[in-house]
Coordinates of C-alpha atoms and ligand atoms in Angstrom, one line a residue:
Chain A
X1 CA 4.3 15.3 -17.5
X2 CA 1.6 14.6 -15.0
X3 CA -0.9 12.0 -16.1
X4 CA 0.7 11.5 -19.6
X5 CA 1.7 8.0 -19.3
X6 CA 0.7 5.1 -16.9
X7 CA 1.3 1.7 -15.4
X8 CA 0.0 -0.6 -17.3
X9 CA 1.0 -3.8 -16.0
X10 CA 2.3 -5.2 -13.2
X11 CA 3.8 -8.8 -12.0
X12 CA 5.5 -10.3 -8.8
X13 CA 8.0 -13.5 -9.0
X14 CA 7.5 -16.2 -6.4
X15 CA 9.2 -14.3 -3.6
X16 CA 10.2 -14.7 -0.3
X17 CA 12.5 -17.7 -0.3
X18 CA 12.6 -19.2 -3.5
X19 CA 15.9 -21.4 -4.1
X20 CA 17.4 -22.9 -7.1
X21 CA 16.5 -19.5 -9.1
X22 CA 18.8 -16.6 -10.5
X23 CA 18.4 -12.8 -10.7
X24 CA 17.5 -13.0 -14.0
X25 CA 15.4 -16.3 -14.2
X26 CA 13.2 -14.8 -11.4
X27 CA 12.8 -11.6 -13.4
X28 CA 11.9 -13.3 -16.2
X29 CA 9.3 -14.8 -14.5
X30 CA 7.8 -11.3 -13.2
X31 CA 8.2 -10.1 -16.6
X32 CA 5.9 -13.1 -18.1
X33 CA 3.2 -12.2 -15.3
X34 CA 3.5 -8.0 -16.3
X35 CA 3.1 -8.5 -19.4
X36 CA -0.3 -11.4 -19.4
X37 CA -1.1 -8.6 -17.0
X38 CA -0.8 -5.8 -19.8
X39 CA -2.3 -8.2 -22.5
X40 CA 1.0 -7.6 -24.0
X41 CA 3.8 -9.7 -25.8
X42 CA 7.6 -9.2 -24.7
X43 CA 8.2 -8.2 -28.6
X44 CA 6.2 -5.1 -27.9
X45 CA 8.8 -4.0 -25.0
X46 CA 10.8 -1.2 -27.2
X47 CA 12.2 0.3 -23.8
X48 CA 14.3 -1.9 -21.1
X49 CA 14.8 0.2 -17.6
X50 CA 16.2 -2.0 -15.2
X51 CA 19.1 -2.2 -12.4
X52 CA 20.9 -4.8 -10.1
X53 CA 22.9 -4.3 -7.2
X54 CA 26.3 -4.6 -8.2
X55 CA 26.1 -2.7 -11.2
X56 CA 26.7 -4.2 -14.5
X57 CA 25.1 -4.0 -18.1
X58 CA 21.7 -5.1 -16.6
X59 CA 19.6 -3.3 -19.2
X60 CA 21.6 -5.1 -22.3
X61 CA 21.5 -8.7 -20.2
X62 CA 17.9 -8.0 -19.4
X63 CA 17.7 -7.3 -23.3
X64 CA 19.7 -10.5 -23.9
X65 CA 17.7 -12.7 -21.7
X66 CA 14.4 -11.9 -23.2
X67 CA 15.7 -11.4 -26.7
X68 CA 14.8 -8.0 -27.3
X69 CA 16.1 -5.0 -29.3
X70 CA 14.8 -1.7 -27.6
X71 CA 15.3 1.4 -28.8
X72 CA 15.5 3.2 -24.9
X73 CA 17.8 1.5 -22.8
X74 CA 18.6 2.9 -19.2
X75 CA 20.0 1.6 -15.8
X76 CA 21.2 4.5 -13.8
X77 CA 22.1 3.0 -10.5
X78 CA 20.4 4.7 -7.3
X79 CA 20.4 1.8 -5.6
X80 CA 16.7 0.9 -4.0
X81 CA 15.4 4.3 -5.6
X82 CA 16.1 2.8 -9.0
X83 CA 13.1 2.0 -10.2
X84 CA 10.9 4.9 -8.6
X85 CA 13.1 6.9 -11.2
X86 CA 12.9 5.1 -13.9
X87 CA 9.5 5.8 -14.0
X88 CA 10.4 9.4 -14.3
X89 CA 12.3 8.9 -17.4
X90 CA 10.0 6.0 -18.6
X91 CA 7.6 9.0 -19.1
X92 CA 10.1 11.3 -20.8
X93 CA 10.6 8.4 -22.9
X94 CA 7.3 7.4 -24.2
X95 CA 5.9 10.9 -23.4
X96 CA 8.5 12.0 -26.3
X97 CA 8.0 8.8 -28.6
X98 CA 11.1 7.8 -27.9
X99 CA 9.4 4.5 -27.4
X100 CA 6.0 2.7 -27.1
X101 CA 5.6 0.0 -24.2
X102 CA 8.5 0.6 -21.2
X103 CA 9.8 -2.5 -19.1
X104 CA 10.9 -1.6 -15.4
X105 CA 12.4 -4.6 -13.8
X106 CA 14.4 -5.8 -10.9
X107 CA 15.6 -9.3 -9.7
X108 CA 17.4 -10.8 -7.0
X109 CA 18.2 -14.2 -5.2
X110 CA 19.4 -12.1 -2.3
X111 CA 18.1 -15.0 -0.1
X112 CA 18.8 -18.3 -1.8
X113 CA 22.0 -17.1 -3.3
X114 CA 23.6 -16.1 0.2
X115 CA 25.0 -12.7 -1.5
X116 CA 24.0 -9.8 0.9
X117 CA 22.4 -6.7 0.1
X118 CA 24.1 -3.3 0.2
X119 CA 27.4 -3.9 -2.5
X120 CA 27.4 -0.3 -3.2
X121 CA 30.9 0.7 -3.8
X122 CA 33.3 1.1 -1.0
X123 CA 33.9 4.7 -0.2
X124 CA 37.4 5.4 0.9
X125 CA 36.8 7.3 3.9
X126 CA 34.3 4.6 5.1
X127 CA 35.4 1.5 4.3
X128 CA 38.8 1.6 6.8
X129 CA 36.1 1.9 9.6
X130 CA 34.2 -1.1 8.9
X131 CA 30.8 0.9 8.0
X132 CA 28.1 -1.4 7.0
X133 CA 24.6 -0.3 5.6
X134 CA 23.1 -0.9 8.4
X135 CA 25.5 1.0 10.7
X136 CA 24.3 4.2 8.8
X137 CA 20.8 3.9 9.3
X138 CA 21.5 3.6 12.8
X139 CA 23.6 6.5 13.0
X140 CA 20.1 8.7 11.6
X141 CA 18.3 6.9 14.0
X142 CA 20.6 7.8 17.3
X143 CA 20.8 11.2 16.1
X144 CA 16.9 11.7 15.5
X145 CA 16.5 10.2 19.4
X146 CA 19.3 12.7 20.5
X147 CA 17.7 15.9 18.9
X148 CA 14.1 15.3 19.1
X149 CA 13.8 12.6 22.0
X150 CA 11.9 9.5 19.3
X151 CA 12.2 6.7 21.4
X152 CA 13.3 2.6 20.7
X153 CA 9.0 1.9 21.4
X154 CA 8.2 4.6 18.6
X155 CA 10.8 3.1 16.5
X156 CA 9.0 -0.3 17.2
X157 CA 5.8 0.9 16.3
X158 CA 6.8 0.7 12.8
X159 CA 8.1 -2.8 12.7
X160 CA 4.6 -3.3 14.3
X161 CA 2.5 -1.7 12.1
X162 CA 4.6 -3.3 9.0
X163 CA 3.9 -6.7 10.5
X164 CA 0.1 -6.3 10.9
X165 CA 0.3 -5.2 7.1
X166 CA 1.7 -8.5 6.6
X167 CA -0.5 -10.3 8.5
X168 CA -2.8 -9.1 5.8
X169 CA -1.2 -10.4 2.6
X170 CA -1.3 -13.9 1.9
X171 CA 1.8 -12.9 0.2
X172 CA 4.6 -11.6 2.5
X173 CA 6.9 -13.4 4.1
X174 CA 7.0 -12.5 7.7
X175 CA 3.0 -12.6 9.1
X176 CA 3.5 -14.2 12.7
X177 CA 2.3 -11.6 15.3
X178 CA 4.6 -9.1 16.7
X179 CA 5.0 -7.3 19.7
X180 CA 6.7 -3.9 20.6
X181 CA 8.0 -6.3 23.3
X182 CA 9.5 -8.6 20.6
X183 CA 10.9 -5.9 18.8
X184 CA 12.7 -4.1 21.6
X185 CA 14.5 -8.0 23.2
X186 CA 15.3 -8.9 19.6
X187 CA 19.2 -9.4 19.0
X188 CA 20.6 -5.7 18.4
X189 CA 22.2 -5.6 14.9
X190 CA 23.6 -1.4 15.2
X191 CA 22.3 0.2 18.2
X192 CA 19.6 1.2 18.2
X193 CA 18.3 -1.4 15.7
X194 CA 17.6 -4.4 16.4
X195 CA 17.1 -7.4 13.8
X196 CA 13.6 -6.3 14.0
X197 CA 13.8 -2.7 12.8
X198 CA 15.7 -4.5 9.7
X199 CA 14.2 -4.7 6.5
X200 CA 14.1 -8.9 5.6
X201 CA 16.1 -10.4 3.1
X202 CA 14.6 -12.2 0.4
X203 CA 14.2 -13.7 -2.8
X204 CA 11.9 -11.7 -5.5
X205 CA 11.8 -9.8 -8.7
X206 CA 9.2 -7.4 -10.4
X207 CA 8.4 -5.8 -13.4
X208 CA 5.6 -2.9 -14.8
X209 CA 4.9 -1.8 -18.1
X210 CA 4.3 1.5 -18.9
X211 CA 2.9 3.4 -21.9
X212 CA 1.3 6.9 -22.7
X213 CA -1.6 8.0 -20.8
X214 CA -3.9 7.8 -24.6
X215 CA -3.8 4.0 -24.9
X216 CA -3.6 3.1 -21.3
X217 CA -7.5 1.9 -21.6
X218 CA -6.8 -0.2 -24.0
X219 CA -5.5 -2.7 -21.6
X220 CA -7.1 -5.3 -20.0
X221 CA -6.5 -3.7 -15.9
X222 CA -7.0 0.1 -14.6
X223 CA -4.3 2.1 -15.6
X224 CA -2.5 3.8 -12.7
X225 CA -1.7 7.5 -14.1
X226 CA 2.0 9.1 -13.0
X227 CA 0.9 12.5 -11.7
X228 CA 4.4 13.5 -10.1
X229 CA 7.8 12.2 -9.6
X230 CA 11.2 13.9 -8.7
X231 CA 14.2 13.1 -6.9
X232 CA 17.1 14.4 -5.1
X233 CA 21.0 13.0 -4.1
X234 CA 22.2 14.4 -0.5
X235 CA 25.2 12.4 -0.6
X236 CA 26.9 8.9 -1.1
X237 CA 28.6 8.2 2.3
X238 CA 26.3 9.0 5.6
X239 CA 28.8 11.3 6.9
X240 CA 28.4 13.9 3.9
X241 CA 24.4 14.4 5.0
X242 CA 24.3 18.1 6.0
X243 CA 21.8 17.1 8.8
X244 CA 21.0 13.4 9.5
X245 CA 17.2 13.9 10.5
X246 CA 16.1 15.7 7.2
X247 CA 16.6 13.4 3.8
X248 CA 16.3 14.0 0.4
X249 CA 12.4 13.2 0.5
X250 CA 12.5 16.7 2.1
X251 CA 12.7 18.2 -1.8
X252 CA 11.7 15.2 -3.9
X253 CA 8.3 15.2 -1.9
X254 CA 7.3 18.8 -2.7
X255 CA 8.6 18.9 -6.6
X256 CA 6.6 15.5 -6.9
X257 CA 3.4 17.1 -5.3
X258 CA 3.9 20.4 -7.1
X259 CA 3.6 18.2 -10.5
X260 CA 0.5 16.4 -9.2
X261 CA -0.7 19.4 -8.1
X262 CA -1.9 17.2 -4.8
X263 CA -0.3 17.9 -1.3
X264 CA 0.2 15.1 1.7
X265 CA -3.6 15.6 2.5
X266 CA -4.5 13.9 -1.2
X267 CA -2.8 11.1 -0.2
X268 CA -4.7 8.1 0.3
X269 CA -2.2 5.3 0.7
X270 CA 1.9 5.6 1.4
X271 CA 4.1 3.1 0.3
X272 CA 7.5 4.0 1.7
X273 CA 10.8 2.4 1.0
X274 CA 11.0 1.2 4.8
X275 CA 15.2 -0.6 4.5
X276 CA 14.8 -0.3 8.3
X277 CA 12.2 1.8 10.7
X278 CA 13.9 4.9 11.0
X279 CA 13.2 5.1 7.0
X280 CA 9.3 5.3 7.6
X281 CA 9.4 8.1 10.3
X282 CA 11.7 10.0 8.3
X283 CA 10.1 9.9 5.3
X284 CA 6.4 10.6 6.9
X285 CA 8.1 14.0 8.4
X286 CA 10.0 14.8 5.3
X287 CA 7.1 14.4 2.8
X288 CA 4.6 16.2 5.1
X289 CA 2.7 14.2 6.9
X290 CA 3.4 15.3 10.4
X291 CA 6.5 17.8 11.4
X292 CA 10.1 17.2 11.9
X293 CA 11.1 15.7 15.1
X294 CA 7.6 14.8 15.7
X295 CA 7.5 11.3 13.7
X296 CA 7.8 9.3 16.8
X297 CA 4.4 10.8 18.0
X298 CA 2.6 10.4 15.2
X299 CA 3.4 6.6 14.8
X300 CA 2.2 6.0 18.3
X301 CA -0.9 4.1 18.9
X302 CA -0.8 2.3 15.4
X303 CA -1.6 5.3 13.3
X304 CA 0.2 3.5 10.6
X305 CA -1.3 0.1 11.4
X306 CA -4.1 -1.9 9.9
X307 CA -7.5 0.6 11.2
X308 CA -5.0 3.6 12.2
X309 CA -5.3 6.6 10.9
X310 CA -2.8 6.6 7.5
X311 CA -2.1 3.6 5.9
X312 CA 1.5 3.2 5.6
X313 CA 3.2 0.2 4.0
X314 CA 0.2 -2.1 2.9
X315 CA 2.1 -4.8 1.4
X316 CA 3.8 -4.9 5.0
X317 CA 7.0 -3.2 3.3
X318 CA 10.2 -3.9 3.2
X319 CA 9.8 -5.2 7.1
X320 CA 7.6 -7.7 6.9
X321 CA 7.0 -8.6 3.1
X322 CA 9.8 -8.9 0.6
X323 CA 13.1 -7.3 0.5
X324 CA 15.5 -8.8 -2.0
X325 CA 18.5 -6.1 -1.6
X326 CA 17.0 -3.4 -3.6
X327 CA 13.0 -3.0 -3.1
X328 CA 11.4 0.3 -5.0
X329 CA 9.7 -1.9 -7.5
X330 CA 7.6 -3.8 -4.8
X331 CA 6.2 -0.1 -3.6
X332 CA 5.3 0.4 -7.2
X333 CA 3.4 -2.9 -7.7
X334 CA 1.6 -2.5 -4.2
X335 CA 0.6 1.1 -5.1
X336 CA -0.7 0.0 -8.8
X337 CA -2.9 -2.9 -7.2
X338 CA -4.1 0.0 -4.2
X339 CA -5.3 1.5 -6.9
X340 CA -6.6 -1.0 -8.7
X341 CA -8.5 -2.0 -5.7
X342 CA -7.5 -5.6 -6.2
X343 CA -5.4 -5.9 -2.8
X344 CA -7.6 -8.1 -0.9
X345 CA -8.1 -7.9 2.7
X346 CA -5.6 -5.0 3.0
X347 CA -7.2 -2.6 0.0
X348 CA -7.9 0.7 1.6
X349 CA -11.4 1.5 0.2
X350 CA -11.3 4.1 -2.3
X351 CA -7.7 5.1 -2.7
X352 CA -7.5 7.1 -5.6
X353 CA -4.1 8.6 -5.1
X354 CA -0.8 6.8 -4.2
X355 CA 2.6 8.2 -2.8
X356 CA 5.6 6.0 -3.7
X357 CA 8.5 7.0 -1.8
X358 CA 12.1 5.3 -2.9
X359 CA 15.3 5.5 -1.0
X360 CA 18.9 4.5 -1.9
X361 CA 22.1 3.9 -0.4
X362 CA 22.4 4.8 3.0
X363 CA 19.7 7.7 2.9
X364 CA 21.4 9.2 -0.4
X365 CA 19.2 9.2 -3.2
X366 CA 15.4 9.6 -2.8
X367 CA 12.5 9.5 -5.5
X368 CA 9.1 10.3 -4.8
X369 CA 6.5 9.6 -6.9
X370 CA 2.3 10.1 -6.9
X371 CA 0.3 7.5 -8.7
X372 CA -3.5 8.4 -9.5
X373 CA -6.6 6.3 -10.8
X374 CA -8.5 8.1 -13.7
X375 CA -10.5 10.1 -11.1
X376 CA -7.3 12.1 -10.8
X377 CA -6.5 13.4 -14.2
Chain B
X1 CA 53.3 17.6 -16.7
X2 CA 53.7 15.7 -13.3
X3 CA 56.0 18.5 -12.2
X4 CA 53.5 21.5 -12.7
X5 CA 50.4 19.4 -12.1
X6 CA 51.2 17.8 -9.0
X7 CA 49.7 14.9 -6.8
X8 CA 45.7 14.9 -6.4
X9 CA 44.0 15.8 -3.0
X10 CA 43.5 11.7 -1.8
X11 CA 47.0 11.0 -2.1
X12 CA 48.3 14.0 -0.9
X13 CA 46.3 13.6 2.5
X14 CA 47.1 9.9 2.8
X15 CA 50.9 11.3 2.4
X16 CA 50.1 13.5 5.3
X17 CA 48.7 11.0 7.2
X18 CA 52.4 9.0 6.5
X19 CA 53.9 11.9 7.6
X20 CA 52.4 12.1 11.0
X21 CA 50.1 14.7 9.8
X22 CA 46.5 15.0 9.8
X23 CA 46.0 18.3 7.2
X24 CA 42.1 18.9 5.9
X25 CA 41.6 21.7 3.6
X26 CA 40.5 25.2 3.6
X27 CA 38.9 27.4 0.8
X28 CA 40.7 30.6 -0.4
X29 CA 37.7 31.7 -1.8
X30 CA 34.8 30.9 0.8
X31 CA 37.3 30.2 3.5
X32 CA 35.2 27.0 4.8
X33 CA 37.0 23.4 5.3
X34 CA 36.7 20.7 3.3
X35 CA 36.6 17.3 4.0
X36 CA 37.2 14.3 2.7
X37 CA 39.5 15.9 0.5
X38 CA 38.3 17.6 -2.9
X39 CA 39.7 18.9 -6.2
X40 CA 36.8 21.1 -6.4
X41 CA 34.9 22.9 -2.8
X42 CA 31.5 21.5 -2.4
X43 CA 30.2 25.0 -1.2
X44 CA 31.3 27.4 -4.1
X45 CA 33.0 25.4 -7.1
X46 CA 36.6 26.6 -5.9
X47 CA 39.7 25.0 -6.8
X48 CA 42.0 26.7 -4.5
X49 CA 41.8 24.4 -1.3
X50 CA 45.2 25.3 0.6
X51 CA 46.1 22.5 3.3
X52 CA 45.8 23.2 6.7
X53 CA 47.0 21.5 9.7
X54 CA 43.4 20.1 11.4
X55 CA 43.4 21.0 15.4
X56 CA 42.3 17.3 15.7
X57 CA 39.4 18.8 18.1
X58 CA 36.0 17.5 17.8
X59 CA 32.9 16.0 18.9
X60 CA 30.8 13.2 18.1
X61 CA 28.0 14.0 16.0
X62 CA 26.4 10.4 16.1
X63 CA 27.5 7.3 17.0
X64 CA 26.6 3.3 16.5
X65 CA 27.9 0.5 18.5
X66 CA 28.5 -2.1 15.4
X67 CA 27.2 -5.5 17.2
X68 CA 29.6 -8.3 16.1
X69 CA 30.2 -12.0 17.7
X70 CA 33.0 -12.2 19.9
X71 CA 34.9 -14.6 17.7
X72 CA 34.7 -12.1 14.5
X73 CA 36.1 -9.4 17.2
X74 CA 33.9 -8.7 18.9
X75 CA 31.3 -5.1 19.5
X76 CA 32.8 -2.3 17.9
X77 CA 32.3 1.7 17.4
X78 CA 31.0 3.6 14.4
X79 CA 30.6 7.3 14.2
X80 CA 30.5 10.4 12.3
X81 CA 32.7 13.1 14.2
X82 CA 32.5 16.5 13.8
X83 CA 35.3 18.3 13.2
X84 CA 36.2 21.8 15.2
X85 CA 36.8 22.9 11.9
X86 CA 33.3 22.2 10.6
X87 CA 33.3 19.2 8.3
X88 CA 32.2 15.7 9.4
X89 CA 34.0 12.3 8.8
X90 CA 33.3 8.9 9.7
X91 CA 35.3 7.6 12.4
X92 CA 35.6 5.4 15.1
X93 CA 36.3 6.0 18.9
X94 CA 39.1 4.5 21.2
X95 CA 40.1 4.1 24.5
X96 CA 36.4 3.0 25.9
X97 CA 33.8 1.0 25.3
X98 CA 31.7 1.4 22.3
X99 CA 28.3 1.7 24.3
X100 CA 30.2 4.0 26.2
X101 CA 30.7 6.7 23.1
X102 CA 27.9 9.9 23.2
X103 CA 26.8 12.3 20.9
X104 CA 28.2 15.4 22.2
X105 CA 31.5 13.7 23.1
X106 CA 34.7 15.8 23.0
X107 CA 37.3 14.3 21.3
X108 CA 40.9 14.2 19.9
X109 CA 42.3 12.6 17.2
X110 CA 44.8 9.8 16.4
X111 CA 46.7 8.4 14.0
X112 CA 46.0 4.6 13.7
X113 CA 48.1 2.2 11.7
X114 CA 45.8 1.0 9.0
X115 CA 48.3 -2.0 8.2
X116 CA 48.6 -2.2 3.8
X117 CA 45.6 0.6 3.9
X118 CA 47.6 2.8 5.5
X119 CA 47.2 5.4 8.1
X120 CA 44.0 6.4 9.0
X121 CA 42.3 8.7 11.6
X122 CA 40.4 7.8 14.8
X123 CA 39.3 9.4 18.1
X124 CA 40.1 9.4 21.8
X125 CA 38.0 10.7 24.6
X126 CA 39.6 14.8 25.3
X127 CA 40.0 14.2 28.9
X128 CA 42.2 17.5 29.0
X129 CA 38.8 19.9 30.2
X130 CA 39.6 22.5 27.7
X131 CA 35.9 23.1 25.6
Ligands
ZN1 ZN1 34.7 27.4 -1.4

């Protein structure tokens, strides 16, 4: 599979807050911008990939809505890990000839349309305690403070290093300054999180196009190869993780860098599905960037910030730029222009090799992927 | 058919529960607990999970106090326990402050009156001093 099919094109609604606009009517509009970025016409989409939080037909209304007739439809649900998985079986797809050009979409009025994020199912054995989305998250985070002693300031550092991201991007939504200080006196939402360790909530859809690796140069932009991608499901509910501190990224990473035949080391830029700040030191442990327990160290000091030492989150992440419930197709569209090297004053010079990481749930389902320019194949 | 086949494990624990009774089950075949309650053990593919009376000893595992204005109720507890048994559940703690709840916590269960979702379990502070 690795570097047999690509990413082609890529567009972004107006996101952020962006009233008087459905799910669909702001996908639409990412869809136009994907496909004048592909060169393409929305009659050569023959494979619809595409999820919304709650569930429903969303690849036969996406179908609907832009009049199509593809011969690959799929929407399995993983919540915000969706769409780093379809791209795993966008390539089986087209890498079979199942199809020819794949659409991956997402869209969501999350903001404007006042309905919240997080309308997974209720699980029985949750539900009766009042267990929100954000009370799980918290949970991992108390636990990883108990075990390994990661502090509230290390936890901060990443809501810190997101915002400087921001700060960076004309585009995200959140790019006033922000202090460890702020982060730490903000309201507390699920201790230890405050409102400030939570991802934003937001307007926004997106959409790529994908083909086979031997017409990706065809098209108008530079084709970001797939070189890896695997997942992995711990669980549904939180309290079915065998161990709180050590997710799913733990064996999606290495199956995704064994197919890439890379390792954390050939990683030049992370994009990590950051739903709240715990997320990003977990995931930098799990897929091997420093060891476990010892995330809160290596965040210190803005290692992940603007001029640290790994750039983490470029688009400012879930934190800081765009969140609209579910939010693995923004890491995929700030990855493609990474490596593109069309990402302004935040580009990291020379990145040839990208690391999407996509979570779900309430740490359940996790999808890594590696994304390479043509220096990589 | 009903007669041979039987209830299925979530209603037969919620009958428990009705009963007074909070049962988990054990695996004949790999003899560890199970819960929430399963047709099929998660460890080795079983389907012989016998019932078993839970000591309703445990600790807390980790633990969240839920922030919530005063005039929706108010700052409340969220945890996952574990069980003496083994298995975890999500759960809540009683009897003290929510801020007030650690990870390490010994605990014993009670039955709480879940109202039309019926009985459901939660945790006091074990006060008793027996590990
Ligand atoms: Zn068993």
């Amino acid at each position: 599979m690795r570097g047999k099919t690509a990413i082609v094109g890529a567009g972004l609604s107006e996101f952020g807050e962006v009233p008087g606009w459905g799910h669909f009517e702001l996908m639409a509009q990412a869809v136009e911008r994907a496909l004048d970025d592909a060169g393409l016409k929305k009659n050569d989409i023959d494979g619809v990939f595409a999820a919304l939080s709650p569930a429903g037909l969303v690849s036969a209304t996406v179908s609907e809505y832009l009049g199509l007739h593809p011969k690959v439809l799929e929407g399995t649900m993983l919540g915000g890990s969706s769409f780093i998985n379809f791209v795993q079986w966008a390539a089986l797809a087209l890498d079979a000839g199942l199809c020819e050009v794949a659409l991956i979409t997402y869209g969501s009025n999350a903001r404007s349309g006042g309905r919240r994020p997080g309308g997974m199912v209720p699980t029985p054995y949750e539900a009766i305690y009042d267990m929100r989305l954000v009370n799980g998250y918290a949970l991992a985070a108390a636990r990883h403070m108990h075990q390994y002693g990661t502090t509230r300031v290390q936890l901060a550092e990443i809501a810190v290093a997101a915002r400087g991201w921001a700060a960076k991007n004309p585009k995200a939504m959140v790019r006033d300054a922000l202090s460890i200080d702020d982060v730490l006196s903000a309201r507390m939402v699920s201790d230890p999180l405050t409102v400030s360790d939570c991802c934003l909530i937001t307007d926004g859809a997106g959409a790529l196009i994908m083909t086979r690796a031997d017409r990706a140069k065809d098209f108008p932009n530079k084709p970001a190869y797939v070189l890896g991608v695997a997942a992995d499901a711990s669980h549904d509910q939180i309290a079915q993780m065998e161990d709180l501190t050590v997710t799913g990224a733990a064996r999606s990473g290495p199956r995704a860098y064994e197919m890439a035949g890379m390792g954390p080391s050939d990683m030049d830029v992370l994009e990590l599905y950051d739903a709240f700040t715990i997320n990003t030191l977990l995931f930098l442990e799990d897929l091997g960037f420093c060891k476990k327990g010892e995330g809160g160290g290596f965040v210190e000091g803005g290692h992940i910030a603007p001029g640290g030492g790994l750039p983490v989150n470029t688009n400012g992440g879930g934190l800081s730029c765009v969140h609209p419930g579910m939010y693995g197709i923004f890491l995929l569209a700030e990855a493609v222009e990474q490596l593109r090297g069309t990402a302004g004053a935040r580009q990291i010079d020379g990145a040839e090799t990208a690391l999407v990481h996509g979570n779900g749930g309430t740490l359940s389902t996790q999808v890594t992927a590696i994304l390479g320019t043509e220096n990589t194949l | 058919m009903a007669d041979t086949i039987g209830l299925g494990p979530d209603q037969i624990y919620r009958d428990n529960l009705e009963s007074g009774e909070f049962k988990i089950q054990q695996c004949a075949d790999c003899e560890k607990y199970v819960f929430y309650p399963r047709h099929l053990c998660p460890h080795c593919g079983s389907s012989s999970l016998l019932w078993k009376s839970a000591s309703g000893r445990a600790q807390v595992y980790s633990t969240t106090v839920a922030r919530r204005r005063p005039d929706r109720g108010g700052d409340y507890n969220v945890c996952i326990v574990e069980l003496e048994e083994g298995p975890r559940m999500t759960s809540r703690v009683e009897g003290i402050d929510p801020d007030q709840v650690t990870i390490g916590m010994a605990l014993r269960h009670a039955i709480a009156d879940g109202g039309d979702a019926g009985p459901f379990i939660v945790f006091n502070p074990d006060n008793s001093g027996e590990a």
